[in-house]
CSV table of C-alpha atoms and ligand atoms in Angstrom, one decimal:
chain,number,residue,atom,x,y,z
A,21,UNK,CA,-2.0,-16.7,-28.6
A,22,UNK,CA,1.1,-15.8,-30.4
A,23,UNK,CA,3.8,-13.4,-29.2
A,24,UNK,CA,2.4,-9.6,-30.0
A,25,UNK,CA,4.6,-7.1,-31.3
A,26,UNK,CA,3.4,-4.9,-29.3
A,27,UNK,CA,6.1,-2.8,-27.2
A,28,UNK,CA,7.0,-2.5,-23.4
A,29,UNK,CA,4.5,-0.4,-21.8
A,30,UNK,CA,6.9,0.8,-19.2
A,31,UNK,CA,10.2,2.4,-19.1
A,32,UNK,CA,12.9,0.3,-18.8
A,33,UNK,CA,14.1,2.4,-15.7
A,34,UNK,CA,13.5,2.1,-12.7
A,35,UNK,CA,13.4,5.7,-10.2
A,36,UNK,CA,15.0,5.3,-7.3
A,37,UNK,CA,13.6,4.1,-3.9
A,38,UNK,CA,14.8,6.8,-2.0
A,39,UNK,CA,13.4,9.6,-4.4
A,40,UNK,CA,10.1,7.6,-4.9
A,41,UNK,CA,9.6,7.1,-0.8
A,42,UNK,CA,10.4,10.8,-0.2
A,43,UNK,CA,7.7,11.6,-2.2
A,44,UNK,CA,5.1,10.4,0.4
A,45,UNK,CA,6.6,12.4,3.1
A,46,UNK,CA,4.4,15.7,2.1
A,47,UNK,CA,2.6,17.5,-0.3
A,48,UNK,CA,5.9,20.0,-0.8
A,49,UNK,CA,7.5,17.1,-2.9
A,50,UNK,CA,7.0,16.9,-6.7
A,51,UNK,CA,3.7,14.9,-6.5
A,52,UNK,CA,3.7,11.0,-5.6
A,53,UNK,CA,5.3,8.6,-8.2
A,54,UNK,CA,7.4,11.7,-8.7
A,55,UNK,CA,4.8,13.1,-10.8
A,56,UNK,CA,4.7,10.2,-13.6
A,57,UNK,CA,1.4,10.7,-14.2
A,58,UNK,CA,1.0,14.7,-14.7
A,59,UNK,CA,-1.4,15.0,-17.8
A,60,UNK,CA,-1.8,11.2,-18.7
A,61,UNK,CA,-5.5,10.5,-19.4
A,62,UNK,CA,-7.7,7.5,-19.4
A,63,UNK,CA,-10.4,7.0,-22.2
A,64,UNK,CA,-13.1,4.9,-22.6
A,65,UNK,CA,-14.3,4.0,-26.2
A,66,UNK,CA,-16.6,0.8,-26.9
A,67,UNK,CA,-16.5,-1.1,-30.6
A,68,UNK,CA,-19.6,-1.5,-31.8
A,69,UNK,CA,-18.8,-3.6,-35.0
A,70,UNK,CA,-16.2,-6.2,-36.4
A,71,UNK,CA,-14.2,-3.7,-38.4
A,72,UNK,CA,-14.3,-1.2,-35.1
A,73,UNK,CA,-13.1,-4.5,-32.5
A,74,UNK,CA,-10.2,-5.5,-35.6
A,75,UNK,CA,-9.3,-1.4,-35.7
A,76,UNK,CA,-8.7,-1.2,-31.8
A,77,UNK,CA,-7.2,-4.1,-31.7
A,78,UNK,CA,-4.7,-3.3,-34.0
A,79,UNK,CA,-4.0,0.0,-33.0
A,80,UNK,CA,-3.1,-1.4,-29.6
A,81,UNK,CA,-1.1,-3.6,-29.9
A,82,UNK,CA,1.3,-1.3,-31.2
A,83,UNK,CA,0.4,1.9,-29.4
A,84,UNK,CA,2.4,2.5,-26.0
A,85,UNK,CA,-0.9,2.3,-23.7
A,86,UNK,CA,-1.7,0.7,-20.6
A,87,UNK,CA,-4.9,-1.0,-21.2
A,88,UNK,CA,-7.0,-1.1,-18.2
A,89,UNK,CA,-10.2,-2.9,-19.1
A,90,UNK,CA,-9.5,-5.7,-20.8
A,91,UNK,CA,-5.9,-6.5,-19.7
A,92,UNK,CA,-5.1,-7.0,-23.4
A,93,UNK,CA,-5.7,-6.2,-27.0
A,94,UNK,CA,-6.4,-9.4,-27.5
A,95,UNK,CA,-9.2,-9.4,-25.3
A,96,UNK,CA,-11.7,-6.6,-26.7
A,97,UNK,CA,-14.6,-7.4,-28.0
A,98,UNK,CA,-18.0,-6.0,-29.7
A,99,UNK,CA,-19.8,-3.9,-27.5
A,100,UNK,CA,-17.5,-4.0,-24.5
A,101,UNK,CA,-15.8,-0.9,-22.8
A,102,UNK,CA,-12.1,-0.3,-24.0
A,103,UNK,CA,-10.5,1.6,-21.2
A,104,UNK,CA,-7.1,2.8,-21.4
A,105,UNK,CA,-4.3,4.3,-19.4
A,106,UNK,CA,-2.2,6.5,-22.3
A,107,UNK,CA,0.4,9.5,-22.0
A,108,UNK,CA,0.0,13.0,-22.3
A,109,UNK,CA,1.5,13.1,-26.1
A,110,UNK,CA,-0.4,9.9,-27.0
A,111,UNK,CA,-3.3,10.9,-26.0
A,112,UNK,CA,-3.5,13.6,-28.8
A,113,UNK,CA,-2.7,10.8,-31.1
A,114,UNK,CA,-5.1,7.8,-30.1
A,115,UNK,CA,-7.7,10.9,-30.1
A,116,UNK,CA,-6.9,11.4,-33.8
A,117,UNK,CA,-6.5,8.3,-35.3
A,118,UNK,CA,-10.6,7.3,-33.2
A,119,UNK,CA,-11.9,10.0,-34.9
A,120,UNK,CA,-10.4,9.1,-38.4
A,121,UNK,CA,-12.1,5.6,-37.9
A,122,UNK,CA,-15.5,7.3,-36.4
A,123,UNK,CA,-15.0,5.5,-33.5
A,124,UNK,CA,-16.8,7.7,-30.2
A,125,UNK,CA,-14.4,7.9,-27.0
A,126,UNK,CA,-15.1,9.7,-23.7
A,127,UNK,CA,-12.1,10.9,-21.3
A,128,UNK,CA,-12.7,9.1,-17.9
A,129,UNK,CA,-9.7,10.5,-16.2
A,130,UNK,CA,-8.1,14.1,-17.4
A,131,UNK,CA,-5.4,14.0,-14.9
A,132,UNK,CA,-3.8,10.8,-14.0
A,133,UNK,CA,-1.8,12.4,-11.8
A,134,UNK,CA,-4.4,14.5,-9.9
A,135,UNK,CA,-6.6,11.2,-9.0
A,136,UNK,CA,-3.7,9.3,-8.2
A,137,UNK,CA,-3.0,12.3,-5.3
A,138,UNK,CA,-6.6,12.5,-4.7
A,139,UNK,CA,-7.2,8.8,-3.9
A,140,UNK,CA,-4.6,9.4,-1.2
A,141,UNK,CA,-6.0,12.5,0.1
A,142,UNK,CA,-6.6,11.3,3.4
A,143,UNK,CA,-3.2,10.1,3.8
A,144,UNK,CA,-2.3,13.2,5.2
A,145,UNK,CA,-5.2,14.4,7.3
A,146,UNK,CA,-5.6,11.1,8.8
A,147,UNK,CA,-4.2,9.0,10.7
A,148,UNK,CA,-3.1,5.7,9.3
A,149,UNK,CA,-2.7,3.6,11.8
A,150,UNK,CA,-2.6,5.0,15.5
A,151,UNK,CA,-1.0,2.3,18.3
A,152,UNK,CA,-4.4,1.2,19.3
A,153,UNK,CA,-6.7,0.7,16.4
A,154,UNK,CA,-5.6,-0.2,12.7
A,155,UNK,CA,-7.4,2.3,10.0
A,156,UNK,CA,-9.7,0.1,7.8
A,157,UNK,CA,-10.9,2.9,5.7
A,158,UNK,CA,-7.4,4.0,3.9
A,159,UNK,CA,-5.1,2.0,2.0
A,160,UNK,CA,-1.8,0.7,3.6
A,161,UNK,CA,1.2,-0.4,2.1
A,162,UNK,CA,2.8,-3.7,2.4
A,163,UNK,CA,4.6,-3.6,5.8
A,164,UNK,CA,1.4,-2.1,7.5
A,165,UNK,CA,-0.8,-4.8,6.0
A,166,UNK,CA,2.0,-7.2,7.9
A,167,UNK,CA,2.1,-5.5,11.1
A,168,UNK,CA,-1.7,-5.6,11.0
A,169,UNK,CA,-1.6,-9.7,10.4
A,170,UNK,CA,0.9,-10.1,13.2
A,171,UNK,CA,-1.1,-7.8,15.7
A,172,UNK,CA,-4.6,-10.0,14.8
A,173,UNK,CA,-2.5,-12.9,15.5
A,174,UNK,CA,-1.4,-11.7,19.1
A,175,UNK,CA,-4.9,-10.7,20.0
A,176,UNK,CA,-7.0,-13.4,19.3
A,177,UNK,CA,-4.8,-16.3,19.9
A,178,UNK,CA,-8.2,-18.7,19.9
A,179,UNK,CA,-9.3,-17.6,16.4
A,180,UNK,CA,-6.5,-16.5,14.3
A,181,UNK,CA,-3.8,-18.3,13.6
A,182,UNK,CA,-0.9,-16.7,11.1
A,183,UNK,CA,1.7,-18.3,9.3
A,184,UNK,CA,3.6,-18.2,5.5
A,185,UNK,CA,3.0,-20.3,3.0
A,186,UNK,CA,6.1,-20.0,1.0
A,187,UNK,CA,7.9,-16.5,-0.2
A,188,UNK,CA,8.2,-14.0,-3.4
A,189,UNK,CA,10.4,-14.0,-6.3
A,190,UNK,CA,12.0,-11.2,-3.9
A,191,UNK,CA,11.8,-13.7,-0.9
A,192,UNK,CA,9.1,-11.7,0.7
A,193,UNK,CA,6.7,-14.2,3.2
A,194,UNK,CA,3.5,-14.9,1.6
A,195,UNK,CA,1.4,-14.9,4.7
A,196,UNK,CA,-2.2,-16.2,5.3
A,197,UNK,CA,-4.2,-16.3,8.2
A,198,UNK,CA,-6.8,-18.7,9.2
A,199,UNK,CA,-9.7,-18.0,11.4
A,200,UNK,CA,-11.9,-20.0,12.7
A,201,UNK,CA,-11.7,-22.4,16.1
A,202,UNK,CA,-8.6,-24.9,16.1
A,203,UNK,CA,-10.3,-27.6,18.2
A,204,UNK,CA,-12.1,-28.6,14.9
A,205,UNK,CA,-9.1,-29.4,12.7
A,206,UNK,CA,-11.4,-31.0,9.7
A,207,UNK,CA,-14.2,-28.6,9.3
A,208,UNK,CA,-14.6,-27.3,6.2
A,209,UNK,CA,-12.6,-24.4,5.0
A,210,UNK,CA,-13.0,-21.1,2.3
A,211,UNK,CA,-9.9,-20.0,0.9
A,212,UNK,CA,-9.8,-15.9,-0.1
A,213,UNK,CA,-7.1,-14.2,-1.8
A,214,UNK,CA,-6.8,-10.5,-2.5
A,215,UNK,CA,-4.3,-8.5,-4.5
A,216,UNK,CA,-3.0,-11.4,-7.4
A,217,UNK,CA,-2.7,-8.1,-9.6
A,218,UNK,CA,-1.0,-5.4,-7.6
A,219,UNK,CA,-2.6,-2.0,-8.9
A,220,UNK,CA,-6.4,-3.7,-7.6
A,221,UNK,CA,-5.7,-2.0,-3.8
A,222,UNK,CA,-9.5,-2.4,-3.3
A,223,UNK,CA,-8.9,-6.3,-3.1
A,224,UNK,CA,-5.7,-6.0,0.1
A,225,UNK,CA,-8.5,-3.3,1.4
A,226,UNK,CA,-11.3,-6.4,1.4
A,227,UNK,CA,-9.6,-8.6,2.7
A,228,UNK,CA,-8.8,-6.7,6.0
A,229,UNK,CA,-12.3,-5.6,6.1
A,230,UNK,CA,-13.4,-9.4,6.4
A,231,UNK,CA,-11.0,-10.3,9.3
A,232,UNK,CA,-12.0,-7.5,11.5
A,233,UNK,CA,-15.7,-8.3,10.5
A,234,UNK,CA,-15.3,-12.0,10.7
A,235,UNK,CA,-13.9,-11.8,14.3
A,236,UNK,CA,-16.5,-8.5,15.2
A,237,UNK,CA,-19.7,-9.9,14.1
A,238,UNK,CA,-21.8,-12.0,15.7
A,239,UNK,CA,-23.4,-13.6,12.4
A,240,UNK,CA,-19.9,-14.1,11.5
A,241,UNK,CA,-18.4,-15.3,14.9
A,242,UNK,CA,-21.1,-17.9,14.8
A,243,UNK,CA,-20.1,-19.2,10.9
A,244,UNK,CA,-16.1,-20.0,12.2
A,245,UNK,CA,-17.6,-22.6,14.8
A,246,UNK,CA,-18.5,-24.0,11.9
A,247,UNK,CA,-16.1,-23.1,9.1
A,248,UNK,CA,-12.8,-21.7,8.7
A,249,UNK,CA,-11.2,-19.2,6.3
A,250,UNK,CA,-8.0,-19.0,4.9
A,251,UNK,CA,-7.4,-15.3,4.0
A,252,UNK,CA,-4.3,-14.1,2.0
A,253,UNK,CA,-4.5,-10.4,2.3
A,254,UNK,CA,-1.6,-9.8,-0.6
A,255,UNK,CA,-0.9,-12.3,-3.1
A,256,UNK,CA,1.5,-10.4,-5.3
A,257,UNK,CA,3.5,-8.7,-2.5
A,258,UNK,CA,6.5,-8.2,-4.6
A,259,UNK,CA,3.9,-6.3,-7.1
A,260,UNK,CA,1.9,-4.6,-4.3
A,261,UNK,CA,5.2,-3.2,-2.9
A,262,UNK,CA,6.2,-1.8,-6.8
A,263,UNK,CA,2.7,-0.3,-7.1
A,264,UNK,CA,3.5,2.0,-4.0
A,265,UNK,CA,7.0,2.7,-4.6
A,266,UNK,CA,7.6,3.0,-8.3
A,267,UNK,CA,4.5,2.6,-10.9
A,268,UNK,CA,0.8,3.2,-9.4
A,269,UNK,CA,-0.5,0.9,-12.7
A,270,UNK,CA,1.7,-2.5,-12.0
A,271,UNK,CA,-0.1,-5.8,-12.7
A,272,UNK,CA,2.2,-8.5,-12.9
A,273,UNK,CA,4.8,-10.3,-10.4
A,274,UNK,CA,8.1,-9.0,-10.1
A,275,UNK,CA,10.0,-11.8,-11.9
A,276,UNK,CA,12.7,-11.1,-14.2
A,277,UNK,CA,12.6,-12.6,-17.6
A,278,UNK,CA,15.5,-13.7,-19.3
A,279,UNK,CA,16.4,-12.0,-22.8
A,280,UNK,CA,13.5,-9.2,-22.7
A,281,UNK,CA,14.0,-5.9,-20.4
A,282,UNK,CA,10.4,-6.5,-19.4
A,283,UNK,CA,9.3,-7.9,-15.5
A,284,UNK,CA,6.8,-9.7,-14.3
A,285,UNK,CA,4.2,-12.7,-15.2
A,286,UNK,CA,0.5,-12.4,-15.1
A,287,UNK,CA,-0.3,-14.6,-11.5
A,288,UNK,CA,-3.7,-15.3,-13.2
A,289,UNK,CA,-2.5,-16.7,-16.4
A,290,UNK,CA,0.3,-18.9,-14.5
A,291,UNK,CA,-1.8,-22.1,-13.3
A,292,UNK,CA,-1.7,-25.2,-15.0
A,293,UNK,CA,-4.8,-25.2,-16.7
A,294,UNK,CA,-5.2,-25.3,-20.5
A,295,UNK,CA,-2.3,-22.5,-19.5
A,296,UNK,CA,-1.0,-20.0,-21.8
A,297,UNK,CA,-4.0,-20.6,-24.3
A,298,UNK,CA,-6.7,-18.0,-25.0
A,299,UNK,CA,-6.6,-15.0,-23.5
A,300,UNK,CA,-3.1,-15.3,-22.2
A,301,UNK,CA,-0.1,-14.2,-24.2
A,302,UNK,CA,3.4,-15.6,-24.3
A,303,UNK,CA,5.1,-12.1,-24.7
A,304,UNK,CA,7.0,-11.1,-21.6
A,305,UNK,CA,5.8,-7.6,-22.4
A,306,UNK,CA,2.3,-8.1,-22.3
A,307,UNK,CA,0.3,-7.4,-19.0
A,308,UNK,CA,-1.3,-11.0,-19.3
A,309,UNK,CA,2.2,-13.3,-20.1
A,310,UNK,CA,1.5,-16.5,-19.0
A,311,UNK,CA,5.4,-17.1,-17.4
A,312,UNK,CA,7.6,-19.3,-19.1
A,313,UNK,CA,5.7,-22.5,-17.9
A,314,UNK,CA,3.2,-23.5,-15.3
A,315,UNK,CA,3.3,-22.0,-12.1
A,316,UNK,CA,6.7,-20.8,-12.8
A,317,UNK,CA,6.2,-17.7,-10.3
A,318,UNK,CA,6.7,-18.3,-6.7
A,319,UNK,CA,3.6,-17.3,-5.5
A,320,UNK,CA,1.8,-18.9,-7.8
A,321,UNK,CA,3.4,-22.5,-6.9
A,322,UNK,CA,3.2,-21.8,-3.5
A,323,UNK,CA,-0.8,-21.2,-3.3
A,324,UNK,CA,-1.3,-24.2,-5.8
A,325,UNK,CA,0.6,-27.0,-3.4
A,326,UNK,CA,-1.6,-25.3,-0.3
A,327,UNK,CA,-4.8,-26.0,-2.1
A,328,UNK,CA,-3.7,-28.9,-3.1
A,329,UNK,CA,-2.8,-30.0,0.3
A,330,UNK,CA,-6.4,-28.9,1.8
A,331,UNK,CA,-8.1,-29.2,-1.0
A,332,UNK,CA,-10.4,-31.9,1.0
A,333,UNK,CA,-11.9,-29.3,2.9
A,334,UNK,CA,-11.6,-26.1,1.1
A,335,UNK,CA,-15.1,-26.4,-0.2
A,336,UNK,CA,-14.8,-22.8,-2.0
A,337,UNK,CA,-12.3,-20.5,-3.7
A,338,UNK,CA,-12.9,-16.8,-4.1
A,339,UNK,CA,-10.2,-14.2,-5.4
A,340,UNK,CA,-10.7,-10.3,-5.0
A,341,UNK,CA,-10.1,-8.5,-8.1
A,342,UNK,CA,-11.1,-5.1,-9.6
A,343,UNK,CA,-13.0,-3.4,-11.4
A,344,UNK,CA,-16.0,-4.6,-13.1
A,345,UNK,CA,-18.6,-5.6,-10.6
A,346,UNK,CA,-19.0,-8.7,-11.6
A,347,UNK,CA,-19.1,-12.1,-9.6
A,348,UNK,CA,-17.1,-15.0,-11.7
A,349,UNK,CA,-17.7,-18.6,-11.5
A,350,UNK,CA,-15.6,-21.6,-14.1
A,351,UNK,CA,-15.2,-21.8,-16.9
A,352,UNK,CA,-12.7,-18.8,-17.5
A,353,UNK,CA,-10.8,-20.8,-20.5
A,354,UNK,CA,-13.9,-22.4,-22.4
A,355,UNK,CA,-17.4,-21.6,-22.8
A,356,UNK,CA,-18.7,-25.1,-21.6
A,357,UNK,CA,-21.2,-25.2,-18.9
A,358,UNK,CA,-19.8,-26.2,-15.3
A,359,UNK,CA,-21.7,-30.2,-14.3
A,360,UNK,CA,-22.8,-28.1,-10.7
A,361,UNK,CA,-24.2,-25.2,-12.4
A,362,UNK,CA,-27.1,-25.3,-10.8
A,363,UNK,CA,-25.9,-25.0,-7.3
A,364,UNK,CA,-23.0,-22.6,-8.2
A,365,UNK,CA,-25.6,-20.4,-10.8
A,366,UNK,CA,-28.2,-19.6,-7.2
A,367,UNK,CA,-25.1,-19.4,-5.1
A,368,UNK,CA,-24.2,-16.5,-7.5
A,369,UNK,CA,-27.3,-15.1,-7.8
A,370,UNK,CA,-28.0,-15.0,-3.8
A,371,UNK,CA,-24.7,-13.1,-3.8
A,372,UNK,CA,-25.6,-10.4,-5.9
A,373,UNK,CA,-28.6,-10.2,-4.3
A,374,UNK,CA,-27.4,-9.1,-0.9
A,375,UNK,CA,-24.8,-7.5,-2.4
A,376,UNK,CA,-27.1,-5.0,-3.8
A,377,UNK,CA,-29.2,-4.9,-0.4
A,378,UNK,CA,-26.8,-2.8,0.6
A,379,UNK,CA,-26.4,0.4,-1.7
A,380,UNK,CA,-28.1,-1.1,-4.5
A,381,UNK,CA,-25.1,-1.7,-6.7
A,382,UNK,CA,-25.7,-3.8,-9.9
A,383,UNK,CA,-23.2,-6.8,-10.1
A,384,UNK,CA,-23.4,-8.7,-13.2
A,385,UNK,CA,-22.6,-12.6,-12.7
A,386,UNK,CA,-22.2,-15.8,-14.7
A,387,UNK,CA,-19.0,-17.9,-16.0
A,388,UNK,CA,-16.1,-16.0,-16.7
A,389,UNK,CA,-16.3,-16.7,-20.2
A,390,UNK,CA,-19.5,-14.9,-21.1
A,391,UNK,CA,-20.0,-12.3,-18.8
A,392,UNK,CA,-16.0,-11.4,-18.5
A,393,UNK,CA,-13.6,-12.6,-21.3
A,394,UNK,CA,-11.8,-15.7,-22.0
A,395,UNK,CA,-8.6,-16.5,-20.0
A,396,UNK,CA,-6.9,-19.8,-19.7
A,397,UNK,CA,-4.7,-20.7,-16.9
A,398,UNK,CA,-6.3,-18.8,-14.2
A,399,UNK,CA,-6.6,-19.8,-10.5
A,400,UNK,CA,-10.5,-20.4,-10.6
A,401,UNK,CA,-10.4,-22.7,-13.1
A,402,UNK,CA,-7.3,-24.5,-11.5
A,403,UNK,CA,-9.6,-24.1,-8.0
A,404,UNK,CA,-12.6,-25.3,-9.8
A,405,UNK,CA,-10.8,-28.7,-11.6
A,406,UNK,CA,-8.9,-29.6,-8.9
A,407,UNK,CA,-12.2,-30.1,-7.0
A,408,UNK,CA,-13.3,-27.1,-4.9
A,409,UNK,CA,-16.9,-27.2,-6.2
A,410,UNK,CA,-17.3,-23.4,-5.5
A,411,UNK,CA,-15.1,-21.5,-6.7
A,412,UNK,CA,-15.7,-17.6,-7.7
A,413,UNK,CA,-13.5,-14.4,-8.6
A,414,UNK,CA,-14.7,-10.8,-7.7
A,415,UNK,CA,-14.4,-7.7,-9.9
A,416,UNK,CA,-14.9,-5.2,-6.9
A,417,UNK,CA,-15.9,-1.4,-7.7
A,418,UNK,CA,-16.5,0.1,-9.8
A,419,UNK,CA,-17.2,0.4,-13.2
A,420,UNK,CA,-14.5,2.8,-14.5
A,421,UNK,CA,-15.0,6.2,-13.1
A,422,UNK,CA,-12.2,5.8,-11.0
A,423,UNK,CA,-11.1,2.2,-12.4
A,424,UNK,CA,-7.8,1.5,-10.3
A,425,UNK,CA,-8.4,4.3,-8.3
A,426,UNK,CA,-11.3,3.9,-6.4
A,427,UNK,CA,-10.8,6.3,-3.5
A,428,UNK,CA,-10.5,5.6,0.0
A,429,UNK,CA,-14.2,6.8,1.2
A,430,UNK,CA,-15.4,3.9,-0.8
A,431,UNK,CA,-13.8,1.2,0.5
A,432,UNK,CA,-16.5,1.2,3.8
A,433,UNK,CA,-19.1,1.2,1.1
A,434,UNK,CA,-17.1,-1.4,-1.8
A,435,UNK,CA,-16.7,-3.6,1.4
A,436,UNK,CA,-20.0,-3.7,3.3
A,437,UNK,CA,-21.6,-5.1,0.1
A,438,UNK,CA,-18.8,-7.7,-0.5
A,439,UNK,CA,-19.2,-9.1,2.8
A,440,UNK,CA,-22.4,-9.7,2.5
A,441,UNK,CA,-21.8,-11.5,-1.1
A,442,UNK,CA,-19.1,-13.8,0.8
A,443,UNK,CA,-21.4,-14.3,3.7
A,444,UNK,CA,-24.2,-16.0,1.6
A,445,UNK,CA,-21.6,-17.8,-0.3
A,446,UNK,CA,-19.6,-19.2,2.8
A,447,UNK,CA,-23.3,-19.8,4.1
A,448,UNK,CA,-24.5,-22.2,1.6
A,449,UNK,CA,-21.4,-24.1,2.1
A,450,UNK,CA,-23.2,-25.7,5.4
A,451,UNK,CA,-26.6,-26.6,3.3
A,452,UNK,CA,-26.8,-29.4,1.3
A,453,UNK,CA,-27.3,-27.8,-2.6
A,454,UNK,CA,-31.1,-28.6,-3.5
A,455,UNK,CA,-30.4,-29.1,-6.7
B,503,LIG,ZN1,-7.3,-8.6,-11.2
């Protein structure tokens, strides 16, 4: 894809840290993210012609929006749901100019600001995280996420074992723990990453779930004698850490790009395969830029030479996104039919199935491609080619009623079903594929 005209979709400033952090302290403050997001809406229109997919696509790429569903203009297509994150003035305007091209919209979100406060309601009612028992039902910023990893690693010295893979662009620690038994050091292994785009806080939320649940339950307790798991609760720290402190909506890394006043590279556009192709852009503005070559971001390097180095017994690669409900298998960059498709199709299919045992939520699966969009140079693919047979990205909850902010009462709900999806993936692992 070429470079878009299309202009930054942030303010070049930055707000202060210490006027941002005081804004969490109580409700007599101006509002979290110092009220940003007062009257900003999010609408949902859907193209249902050529002419109506070349009209949105035009108009944004030059309107200032923050596209949430696809990442980019490039990426809409007939029939699927446009959702986008605009501001109070341009709101009026993208109104105006759909119904001048008779194209239908609904407002998902009146008040940005409003359901940003009310997806931290709790914050303030409950506690977060007592001395004794870590809250699994709220969402916690980066340095409780830590303290968390550091405490699992203390009290179960036999199962969990903690340590950094490499750091940030901001020379955070990337930190992963592994469970499983240690006495087996070439049993095979699932690797599970949550947070690669920092306003998905659903995916961080996961990926605590499964370490409590994975060291709680006995189904589970009984799969690490067998298998272990790599878990990387936040990918994107540096991201993660801007999407509490500064802009609710960041995607990208943190990196700083040369001659454009724009940060930040798309983690799942970085990896060296068919990178920076379809579905990725080369603008440093754009919510999907690729980086300025192959695993130019930190993180992304990092991950890449770990699976490389274990890629022997990493027999499956799953990373936690949102929102969509969908489960994603290769390819991502090409429409071409993956040679274990069989095995990989059931797995998939099993997935959903338990999945929706457990509050009958619809998940639609299938290769990336098809069922999502096409994007080259993302980490499945990479997974998937550099020989990890199963390898699968989640689109958690929901399906745009809250997009980005799903509130904290669902993640007990958004969680229970995923583990069950990941169990009867990390299952099959141990079975020989029929097929
Ligand atoms: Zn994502």
């Amino acid at each position: 894809m070429t470079a878009s005209g299309r202009r930054a979709v942030r303010p070049a400033h930055i707000l202060r840290c210490a006027m941002i952090c005081g804004s969490f302290l109580g409700p007599a403050s101006a509002g979290l993210y110092d009220g940003r997001y007062a009257g900003d809406q999010v609408i949902r229109m859907i193209p249902h012609s050529y002419e109506e997919v070349q009209f949105l696509r035009r108009l944004f790429e030059n309107l200032r929006a923050d596209l949430w569903q696809p990442n980019a203009a490039s990426l809409i297509r007939q029939d699927g749901a446009v959702d986008v994150h605009v501001g109070r003035g341009a709101a009026q305007e993208l109104k105006g100019r759909l119904r001048g091209a008779h194209i239908g919209h609904r407002v998902l979100i009146s008040n940005l600001q409003m359901e940003v406060e009310n997806q931290s309601g709790s914050r303030s009612s409950r506690s977060r995280r007592s001395e004794f028992q870590h809250n699994y039902e709220v969402y916690h910023p980066l340095e409780e996420i830590q303290n968390w990893m550091f405490e699992m690693n203390r009290t179960h010295p036999h199962l969990v074992h903690m340590f950094s893979i490499g750091r940030s662009f901001e020379g955070r620690p990337l930190y992963v723990l592994q469970l499983g038994k240690r006495a087996q050091p070439r049993k095979k292994a699932v690797w599970i990453d949550c947070g690669a785009h920092a306003r998905e806080w659903i995916g961080p939320a996961f990926c605590q779930w499964f370490v409590r649940e994975a060291l709680t339950s006995y189904h589970m307790r009984r799969l690490l004698t067998q298998l272990s798991f790599y878990v990387m609760p936040v990918f994107n720290v540096d991201g993660y850490v801007f999407s509490w402190t500064t802009d609710r909506f960041w995607r990208k890394t943190r990196s700083k790009n040369g001659r454009f006043k724009c940060w930040g590279v798309d983690i799942n556009r970085n990896w060296r395969v068919k990178w920076c192709d379809e579905g990725a852009s080369s603008h440093p503005c754009d919510d999907t830029y690729c980086g300025p070559y192959p695993e130019s971001e930190p993180e992304v390097k990092a991950v890449a030479k770990f699976l490389r180095k274990h890629r022997k017994r990493i027999k499956a690669y799953i990373s936690i996104h949102a929102y969509a409900q969908m489960l994603l298998y290769p390819y991502s960059y090409k429409y071409a039919t993956i040679p274990n498709f069989s095995c990989v199709e059931d797995t998939a299919h099993k997935a959903v199935m338990a999945l929706y045992s457990a509050y009958r939520e619809r998940y639609r699966y299938g290769p990336a491609s098809t069922t999502l969009y096409v994007s080259s140079g993302s980490s499945m693919d990479w997974a998937y080619r550099n020989g990890i047979p199963y390898a699968f990205a989640f689109e958690l909850r929901d399906t745009g009623h809250y997009g980005f902010l799903l509130p904290e009462s669902l993640i007990r709900p958004t969680c229970t079903e995923t583990m069950r999806a990941v169990n009867t993936i990390a299952s099959r692992l141990l079975r020989k594929c029929p097929h």
